[in-house]
XYZ file of C-alpha atoms in Angstrom:
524
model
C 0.000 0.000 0.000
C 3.219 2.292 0.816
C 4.131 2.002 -2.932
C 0.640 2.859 -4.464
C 0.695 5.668 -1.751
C 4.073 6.821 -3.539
C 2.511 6.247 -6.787
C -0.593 8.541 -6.341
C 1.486 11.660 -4.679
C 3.871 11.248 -7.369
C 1.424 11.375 -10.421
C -0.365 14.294 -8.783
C 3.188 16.153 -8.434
C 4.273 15.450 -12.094
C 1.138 15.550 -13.634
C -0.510 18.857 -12.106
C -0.664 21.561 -15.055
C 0.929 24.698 -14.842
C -0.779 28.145 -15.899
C 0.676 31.388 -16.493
C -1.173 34.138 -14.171
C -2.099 36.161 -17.254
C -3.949 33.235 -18.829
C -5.644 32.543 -15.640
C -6.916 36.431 -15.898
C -7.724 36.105 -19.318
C -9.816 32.466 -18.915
C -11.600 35.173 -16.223
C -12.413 37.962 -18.209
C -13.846 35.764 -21.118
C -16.111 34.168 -18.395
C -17.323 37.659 -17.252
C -19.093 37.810 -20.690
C -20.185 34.810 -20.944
C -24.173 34.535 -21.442
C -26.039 31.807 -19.241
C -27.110 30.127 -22.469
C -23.311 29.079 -22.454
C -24.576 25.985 -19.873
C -24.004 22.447 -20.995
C -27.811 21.370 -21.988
C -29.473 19.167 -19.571
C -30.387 16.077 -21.320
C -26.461 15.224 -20.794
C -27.589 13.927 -17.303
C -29.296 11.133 -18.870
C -26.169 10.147 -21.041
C -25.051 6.721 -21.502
C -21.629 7.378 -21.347
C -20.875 5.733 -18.057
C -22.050 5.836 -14.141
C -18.731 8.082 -12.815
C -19.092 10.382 -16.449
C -23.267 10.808 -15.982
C -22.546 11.816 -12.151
C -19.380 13.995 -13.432
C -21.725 15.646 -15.589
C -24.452 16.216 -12.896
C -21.845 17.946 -11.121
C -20.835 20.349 -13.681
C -24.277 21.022 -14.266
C -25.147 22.196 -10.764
C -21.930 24.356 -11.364
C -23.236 26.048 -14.336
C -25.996 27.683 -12.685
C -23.588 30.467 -12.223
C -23.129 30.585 -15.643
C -19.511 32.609 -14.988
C -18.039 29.673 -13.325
C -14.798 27.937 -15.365
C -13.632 25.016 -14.526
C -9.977 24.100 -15.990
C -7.753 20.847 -15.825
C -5.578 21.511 -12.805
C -4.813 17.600 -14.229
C -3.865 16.393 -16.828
C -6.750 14.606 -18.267
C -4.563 11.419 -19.350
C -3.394 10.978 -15.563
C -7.205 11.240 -14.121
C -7.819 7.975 -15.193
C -5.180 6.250 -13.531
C -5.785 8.365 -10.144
C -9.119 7.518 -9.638
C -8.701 4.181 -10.083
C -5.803 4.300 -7.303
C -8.241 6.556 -4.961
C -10.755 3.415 -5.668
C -8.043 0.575 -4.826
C -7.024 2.178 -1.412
C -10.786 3.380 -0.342
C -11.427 -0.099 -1.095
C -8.510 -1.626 1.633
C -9.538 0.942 3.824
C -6.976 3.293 3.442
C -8.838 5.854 2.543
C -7.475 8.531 5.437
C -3.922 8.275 4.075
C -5.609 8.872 0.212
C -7.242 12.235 1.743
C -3.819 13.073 2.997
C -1.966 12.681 0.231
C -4.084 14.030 -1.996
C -4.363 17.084 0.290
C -0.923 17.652 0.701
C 0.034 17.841 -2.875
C -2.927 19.866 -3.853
C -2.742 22.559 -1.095
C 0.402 23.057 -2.050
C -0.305 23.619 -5.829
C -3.434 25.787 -4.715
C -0.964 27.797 -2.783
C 1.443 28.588 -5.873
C -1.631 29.354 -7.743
C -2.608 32.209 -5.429
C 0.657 33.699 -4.702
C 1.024 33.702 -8.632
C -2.024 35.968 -8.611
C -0.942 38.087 -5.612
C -2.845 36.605 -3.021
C -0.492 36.284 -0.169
C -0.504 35.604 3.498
C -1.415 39.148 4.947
C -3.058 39.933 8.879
C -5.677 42.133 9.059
C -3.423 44.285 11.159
C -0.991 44.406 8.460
C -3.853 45.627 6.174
C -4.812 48.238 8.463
C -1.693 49.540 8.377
C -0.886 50.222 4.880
C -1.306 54.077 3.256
C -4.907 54.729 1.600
C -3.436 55.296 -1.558
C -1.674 51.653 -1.269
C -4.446 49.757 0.007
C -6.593 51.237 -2.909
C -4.125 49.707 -6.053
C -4.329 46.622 -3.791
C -8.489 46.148 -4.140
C -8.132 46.611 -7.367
C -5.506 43.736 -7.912
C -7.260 41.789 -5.168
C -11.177 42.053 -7.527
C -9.345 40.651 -10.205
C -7.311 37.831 -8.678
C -10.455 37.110 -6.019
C -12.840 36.320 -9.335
C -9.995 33.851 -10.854
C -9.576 32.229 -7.208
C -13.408 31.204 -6.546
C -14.208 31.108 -10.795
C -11.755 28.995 -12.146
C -9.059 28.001 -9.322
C -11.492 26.699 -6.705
C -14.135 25.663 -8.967
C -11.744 23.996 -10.782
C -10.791 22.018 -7.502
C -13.635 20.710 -6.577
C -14.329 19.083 -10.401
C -11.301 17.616 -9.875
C -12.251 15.993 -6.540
C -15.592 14.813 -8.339
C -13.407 12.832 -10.788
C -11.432 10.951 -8.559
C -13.586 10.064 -5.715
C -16.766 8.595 -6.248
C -18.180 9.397 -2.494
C -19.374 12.506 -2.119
C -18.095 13.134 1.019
C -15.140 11.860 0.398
C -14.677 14.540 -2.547
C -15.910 16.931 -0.323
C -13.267 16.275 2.596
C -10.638 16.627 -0.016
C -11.579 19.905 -1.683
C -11.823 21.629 1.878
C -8.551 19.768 3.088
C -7.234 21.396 -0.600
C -9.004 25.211 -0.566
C -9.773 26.125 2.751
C -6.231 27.462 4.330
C -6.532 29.341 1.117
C -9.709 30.239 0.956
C -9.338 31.626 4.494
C -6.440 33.814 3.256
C -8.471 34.749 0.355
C -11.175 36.744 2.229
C -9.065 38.291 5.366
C -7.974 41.253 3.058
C -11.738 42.099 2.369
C -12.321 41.582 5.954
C -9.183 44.056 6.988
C -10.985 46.446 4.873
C -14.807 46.232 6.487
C -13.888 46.540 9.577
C -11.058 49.518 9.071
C -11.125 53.027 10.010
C -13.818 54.625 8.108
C -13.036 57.663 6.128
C -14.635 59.824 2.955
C -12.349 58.924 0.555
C -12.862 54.934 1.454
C -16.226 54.682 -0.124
C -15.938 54.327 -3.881
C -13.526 51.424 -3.149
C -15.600 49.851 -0.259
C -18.303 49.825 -2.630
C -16.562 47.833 -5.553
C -15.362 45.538 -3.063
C -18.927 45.096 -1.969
C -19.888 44.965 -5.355
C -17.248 41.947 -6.210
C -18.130 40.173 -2.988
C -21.556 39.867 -4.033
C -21.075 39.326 -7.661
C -18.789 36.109 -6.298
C -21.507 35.279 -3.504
C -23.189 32.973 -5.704
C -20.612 31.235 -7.051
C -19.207 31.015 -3.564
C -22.429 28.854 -2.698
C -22.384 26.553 -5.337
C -19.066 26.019 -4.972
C -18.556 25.376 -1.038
C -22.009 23.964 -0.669
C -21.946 20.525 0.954
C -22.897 19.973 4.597
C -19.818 20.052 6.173
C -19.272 23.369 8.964
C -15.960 24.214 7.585
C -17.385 24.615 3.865
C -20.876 26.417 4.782
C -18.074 28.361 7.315
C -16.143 30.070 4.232
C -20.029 31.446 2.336
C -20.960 32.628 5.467
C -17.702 34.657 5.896
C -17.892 36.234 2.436
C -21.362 36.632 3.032
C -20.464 38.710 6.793
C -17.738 40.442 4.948
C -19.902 41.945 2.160
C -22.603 42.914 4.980
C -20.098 44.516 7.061
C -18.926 46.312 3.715
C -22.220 47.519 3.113
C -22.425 48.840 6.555
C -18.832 50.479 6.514
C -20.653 52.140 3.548
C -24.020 53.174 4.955
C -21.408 54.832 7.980
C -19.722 56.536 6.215
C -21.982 58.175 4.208
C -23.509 59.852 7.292
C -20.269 60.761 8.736
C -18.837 62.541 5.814
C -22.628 64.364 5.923
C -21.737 65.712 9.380
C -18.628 66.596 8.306
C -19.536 68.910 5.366
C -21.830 70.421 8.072
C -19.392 71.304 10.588
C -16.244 71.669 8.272
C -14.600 74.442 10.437
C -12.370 76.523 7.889
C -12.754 80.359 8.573
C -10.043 81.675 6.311
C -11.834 83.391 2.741
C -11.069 82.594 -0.078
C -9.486 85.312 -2.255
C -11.866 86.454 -4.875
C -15.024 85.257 -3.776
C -13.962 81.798 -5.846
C -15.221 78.446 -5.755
C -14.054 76.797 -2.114
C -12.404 73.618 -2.289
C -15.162 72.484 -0.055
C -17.550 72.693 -2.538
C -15.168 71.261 -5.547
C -14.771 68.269 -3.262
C -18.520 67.799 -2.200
C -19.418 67.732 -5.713
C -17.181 65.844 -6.805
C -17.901 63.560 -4.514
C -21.580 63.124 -5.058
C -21.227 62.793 -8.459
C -18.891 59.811 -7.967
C -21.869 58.896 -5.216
C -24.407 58.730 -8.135
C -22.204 56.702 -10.341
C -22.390 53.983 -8.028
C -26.518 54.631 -7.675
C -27.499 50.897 -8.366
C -25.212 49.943 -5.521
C -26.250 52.518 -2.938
C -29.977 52.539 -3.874
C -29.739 49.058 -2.350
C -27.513 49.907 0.547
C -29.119 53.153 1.714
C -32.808 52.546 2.533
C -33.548 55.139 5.829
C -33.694 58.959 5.284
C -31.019 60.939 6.204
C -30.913 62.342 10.436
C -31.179 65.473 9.968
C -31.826 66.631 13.764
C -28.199 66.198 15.107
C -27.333 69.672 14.787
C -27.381 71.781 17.774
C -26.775 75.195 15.907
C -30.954 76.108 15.761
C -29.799 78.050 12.301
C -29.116 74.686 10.769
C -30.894 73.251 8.009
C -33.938 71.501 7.620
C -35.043 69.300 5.077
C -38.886 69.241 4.177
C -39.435 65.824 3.589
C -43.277 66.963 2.066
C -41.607 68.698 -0.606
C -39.403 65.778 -1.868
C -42.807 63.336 -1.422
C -41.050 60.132 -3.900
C -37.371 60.489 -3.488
C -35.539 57.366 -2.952
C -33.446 57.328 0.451
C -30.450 58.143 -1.847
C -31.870 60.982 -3.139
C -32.975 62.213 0.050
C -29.297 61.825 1.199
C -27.823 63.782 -1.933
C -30.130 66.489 -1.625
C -29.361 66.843 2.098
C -25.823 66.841 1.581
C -26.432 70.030 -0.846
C -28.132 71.197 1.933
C -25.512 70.982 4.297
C -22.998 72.572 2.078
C -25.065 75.805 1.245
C -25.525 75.940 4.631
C -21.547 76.266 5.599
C -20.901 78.262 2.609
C -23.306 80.895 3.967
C -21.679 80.273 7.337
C -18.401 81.076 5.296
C -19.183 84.026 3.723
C -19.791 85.971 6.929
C -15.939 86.106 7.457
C -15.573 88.163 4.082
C -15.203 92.238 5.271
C -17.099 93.189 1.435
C -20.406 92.484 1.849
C -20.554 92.565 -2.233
C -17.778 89.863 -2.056
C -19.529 87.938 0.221
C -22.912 87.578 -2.264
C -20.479 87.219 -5.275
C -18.790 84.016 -3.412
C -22.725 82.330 -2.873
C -22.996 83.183 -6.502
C -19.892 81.112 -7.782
C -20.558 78.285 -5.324
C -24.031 77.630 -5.487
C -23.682 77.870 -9.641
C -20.942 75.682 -9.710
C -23.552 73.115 -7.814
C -25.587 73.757 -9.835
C -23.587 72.961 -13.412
C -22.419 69.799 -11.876
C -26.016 68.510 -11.248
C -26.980 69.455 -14.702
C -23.749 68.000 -16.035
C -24.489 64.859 -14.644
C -27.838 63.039 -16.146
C -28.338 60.913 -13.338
C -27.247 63.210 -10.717
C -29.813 65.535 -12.152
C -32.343 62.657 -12.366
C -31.961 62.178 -8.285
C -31.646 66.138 -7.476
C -34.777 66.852 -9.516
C -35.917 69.599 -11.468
C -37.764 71.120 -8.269
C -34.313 71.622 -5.714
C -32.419 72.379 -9.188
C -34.771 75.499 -9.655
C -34.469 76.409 -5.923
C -31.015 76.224 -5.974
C -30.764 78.180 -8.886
C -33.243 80.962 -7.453
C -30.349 81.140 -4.916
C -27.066 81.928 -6.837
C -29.217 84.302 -8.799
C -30.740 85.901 -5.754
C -27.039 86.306 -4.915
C -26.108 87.904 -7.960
C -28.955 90.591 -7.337
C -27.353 91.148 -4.078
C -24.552 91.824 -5.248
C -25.481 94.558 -8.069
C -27.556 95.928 -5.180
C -24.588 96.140 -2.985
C -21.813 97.546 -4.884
C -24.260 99.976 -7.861
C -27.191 101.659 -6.181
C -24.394 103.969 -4.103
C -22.568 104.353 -7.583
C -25.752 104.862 -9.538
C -26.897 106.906 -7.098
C -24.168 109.560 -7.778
C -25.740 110.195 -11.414
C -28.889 111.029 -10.255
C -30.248 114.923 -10.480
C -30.923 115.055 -6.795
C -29.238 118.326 -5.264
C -27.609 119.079 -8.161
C -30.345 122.541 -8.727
C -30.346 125.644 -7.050
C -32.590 128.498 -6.745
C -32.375 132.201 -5.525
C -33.652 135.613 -6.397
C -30.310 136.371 -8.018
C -29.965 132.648 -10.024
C -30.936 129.447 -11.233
C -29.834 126.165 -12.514
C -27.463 123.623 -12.079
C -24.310 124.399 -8.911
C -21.573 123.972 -10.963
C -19.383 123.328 -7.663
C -21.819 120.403 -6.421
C -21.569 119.023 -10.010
C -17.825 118.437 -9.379
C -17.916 116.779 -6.096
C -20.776 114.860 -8.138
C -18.510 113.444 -10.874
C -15.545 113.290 -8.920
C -17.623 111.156 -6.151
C -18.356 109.202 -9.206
C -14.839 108.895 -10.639
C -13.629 107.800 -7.115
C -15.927 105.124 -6.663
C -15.244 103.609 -10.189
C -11.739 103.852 -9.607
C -12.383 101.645 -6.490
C -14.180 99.132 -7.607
C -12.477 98.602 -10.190
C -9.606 98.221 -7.758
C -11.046 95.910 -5.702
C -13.497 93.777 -7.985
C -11.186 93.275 -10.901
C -9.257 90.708 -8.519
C -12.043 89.333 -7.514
C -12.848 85.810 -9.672
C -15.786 84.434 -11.199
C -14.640 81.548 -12.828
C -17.443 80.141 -15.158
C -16.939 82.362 -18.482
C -20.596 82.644 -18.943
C -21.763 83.504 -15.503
C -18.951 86.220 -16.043
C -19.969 87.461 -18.884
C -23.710 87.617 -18.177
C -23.122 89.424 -14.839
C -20.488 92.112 -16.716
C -23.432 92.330 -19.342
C -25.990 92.885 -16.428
C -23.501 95.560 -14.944
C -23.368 97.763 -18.634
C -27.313 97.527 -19.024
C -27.816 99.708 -15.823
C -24.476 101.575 -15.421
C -23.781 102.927 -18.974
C -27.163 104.010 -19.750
C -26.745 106.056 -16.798
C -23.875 107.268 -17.120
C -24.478 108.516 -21.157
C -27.390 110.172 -19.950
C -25.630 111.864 -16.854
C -22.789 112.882 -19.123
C -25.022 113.664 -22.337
C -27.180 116.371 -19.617
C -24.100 117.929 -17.814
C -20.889 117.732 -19.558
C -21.191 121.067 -20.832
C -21.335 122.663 -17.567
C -18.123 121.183 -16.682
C -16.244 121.871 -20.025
C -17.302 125.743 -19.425
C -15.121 125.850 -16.552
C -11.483 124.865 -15.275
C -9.460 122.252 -15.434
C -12.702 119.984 -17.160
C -10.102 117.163 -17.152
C -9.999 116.541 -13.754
C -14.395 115.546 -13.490
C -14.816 114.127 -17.171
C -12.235 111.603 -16.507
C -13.952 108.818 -18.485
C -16.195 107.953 -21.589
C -18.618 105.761 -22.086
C -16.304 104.080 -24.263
C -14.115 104.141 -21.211
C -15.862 102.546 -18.837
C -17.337 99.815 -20.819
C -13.824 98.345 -21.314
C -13.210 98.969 -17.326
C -15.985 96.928 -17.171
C -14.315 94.036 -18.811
C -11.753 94.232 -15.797
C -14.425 92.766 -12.839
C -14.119 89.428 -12.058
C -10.957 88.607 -14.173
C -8.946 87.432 -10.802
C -6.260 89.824 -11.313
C -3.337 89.017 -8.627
C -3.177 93.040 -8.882
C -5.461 95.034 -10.320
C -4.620 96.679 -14.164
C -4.267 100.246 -14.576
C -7.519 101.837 -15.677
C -8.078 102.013 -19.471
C -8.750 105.057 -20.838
C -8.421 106.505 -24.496
């Protein structure tokens, strides 16, 4: 019995095929297209091709019902023969402990070159936790693809192979977990490291495709490792934990980075009035949130808490008003919420009250453009917040024009210009300077001031220059047009009638250029 012992480890170890890595990926990838049609059809059960092929065909069968499970020859098909009917001979003079164990021994160790071939080494979960972000996320991404080979093709494969050689059941069934299961373990602790890490913003996309993989592989998982036996129903149940912890890690994190936008704490202005990195960030962020909408319309399925703020000016959401939204969409929409609401927060620290309406402007359009830039983003939003939140950076806008003109406008108004005595009438000549030079001063200043200040979307620029022209120019023709002549009469005319019309519609096209220092006025 020692010699047919010998005999059976020694045609497993010469006869075990070996496979490149990159064919392994490749078998992979051509499975992930595969249609379910691709099944063998099932009037192969009833074949007459033999008891041990019918029942190997059974077998494959039951596989197939995840139609993206491969199996492969991990032997060669010549040797299979000659194993079995060894595995048959010492089963048969009760030997059949020392044919698990040999059988186990070779194959684990094969199993284990496959894996570290594809990257899948012995790593704690400590180990895990300890690596970078940036590292961890080129390893999830390595980890998908190798994880779908393991369970598809290498594991699958390894329990076909056990139904060819050992005609009990359990039998085959003792051998494929004394074969996979060390390596299935190993498999899943990097998910596992990962569900039960730190939780941080910047963690979600990748939680969610490795919540996504786990529970593309779930199924296959089950057919795979489902006999009886603890240890197999043991490794579904932890893929199956792993992916529900993922999805909670998800769900958590969601509603921390929520708070977070709420309470971000940075006080410092940004120059010009510009978009905040706060709000380049947020966006970005839920717009990589509704790429991933299939996922999280599963995942998130309560509305969002919007009581947990104890500052009585914080938002509230008026759940009436969104009567239909999906808890996802609820979320989104909230998280807007939250960020309008520390943007206004934000804009209190600016000194220029015109500044501070001209940075609402560029933030809450840039929102805006990125909902309307994304079709399903804008699907979620709706049209109903999208019009509110447009009423806002356009209410803003108005502010602003109300802030900075009315004084300037103001100035070319007749008011107090007129006298009257017994000895004259008319226009004071001397008020009439003050007037203009009031007006050239406060020109000169915001121009000073508001050509470094930065609207960034070219046609939000242009309409608000074009907004500025239609009430200041008019004005100031007509103003000019009615009392030039009484400054040209006297001395030193030069000094009021500074500027043209001409003039100041190309100081116009100064405002909101971002200048690191203003330009020198440009006059003819």
């Amino acid at each position: 019995m020692a010699r047919l012992e010998e005999e059976f480890r020694n045609i497993l170890l010469s006869q075990t095929s070996v496979f490149e890595p990159d064919s392994l990926f490749l078998e992979e990838s051509s499975v992930s297209g595969e249609d379910s049609t691709d099944a063998p059809p099932e009037e192969e059960e009833g074949s007459d091709s033999g008891s041990g092929s019918s029942r190997l065909t059974r077998r494959r069968s039951s596989y197939r019902s995840t139609s993206s499970i491969r199996e492969m020859d991990l032997i060669s098909p010549e040797a299979v023969s000659d194993l079995r009917s060894i595995v048959q001979r010492m089963v048969a003079a009760g030997y059949s402990r020392e044919c698990i164990q040999v059988y186990g021994n070779v194959r684990k160790s094969a199993v284990d070159t496959i894996l570290k071939q594809l990257g899948i080494v012995k790593i704690s979960i400590g180990d895990v936790q300890k690596l970078e972000w940036e590292v961890v996320e080129g390893k999830i991404r390595k980890w998908i693809r190798a994880a779908k080979v393991c369970v598809r093709i290498v594991f699958s494969s390894e329990k076909r192979l056990c139904s060819d050689l050992f005609d009990e059941e359990a039998m085959g069934d003792q051998c494929f977990m004394e074969t996979v299961k060390t390596s299935a373990l190993r498999l899943f602790t990097f998910p596992e490291a990962i569900s039960i890490s730190r939780r941080s913003p910047e963690k979600l996309f990748k939680i969610l495709d490795l919540h996504d993989a786990m529970g593309d592989m779930l199924p296959d998982i089950e057919v795979i490792f489902d006999s009886d036996d603890s240890s197999s129903r043991a490794v579904y149940l932890q893929a199956s934990e792993i992916q529900t912890r993922l999805a909670e890690a998800a769900r958590g994190i969601l509603s921390e980075f929520e708070n977070a936008v709420l309470r971000e704490p940075s006080v410092v202005p940004v120059p010009g009035g510009t978009i905040h990195p706060l709000t380049r960030y947020v966006m970005n962020y839920i717009s990589l949130i509704s790429d991933y909408k299939q996922t999280l319309n599963n995942l998130i399925v309560s509305d969002p808490s919007t009581g947990s703020d104890p500052n009585p000016n914080a938002p509230v959401i008026d759940f009436t008003e969104l009567d239909g939204k999906s808890p996802l969409a609820l979320h989104l929409i909230w998280l807007i919420m939250v960020l309008h609401f520390n943007l206004e927060e934000k804009s209190h620290h600016y000194r220029d009250a015109s500044l501070a309406h001209i940075f609402i402007m560029n933030n809450i359009h840039y929102i805006v453009q990125k909902v309307k830039g994304s079709p399903e983003l804008r699907e979620m939003i709706g049209d109903h917040y999208l019009r509110k939140l447009t009423g806002i950076f356009r209410h803003a806008a108005t502010n602003y024009q109300r802030s900075t003109w009315v004084r300037v406008l103001n100035s070319l108004r007749d008011e107090g210009l007129h006298v009257s005595g017994s000895f004259s009438s008319g226009v004071s000549r001397s008020a009439l300077r003050e007037r203009f030079k009031a007006f050239n001063a406060m020109l000169e200043d915001v121009h000073r001031s508001q050509s470094t200040w930065s609207v960034p979307d070219a046609q939000l620029r242009e309409e608000l220059r074009i907004s500025l022209s239609e009430h200041l120019i008019p004005a100031y023709r007509s103003f000019l047009g009615r009392f030039r002549g009484n400054i040209e009469s006297g001395r030193h005319p030069e000094n009021y009638l500074k500027y043209s019309v001409e003039d100041i519609d190309r100081i116009v096209l100064d405002f909101f250029e971002g200048y690191a220092h203003p330009p020198n006025l440009r006059r003819r």
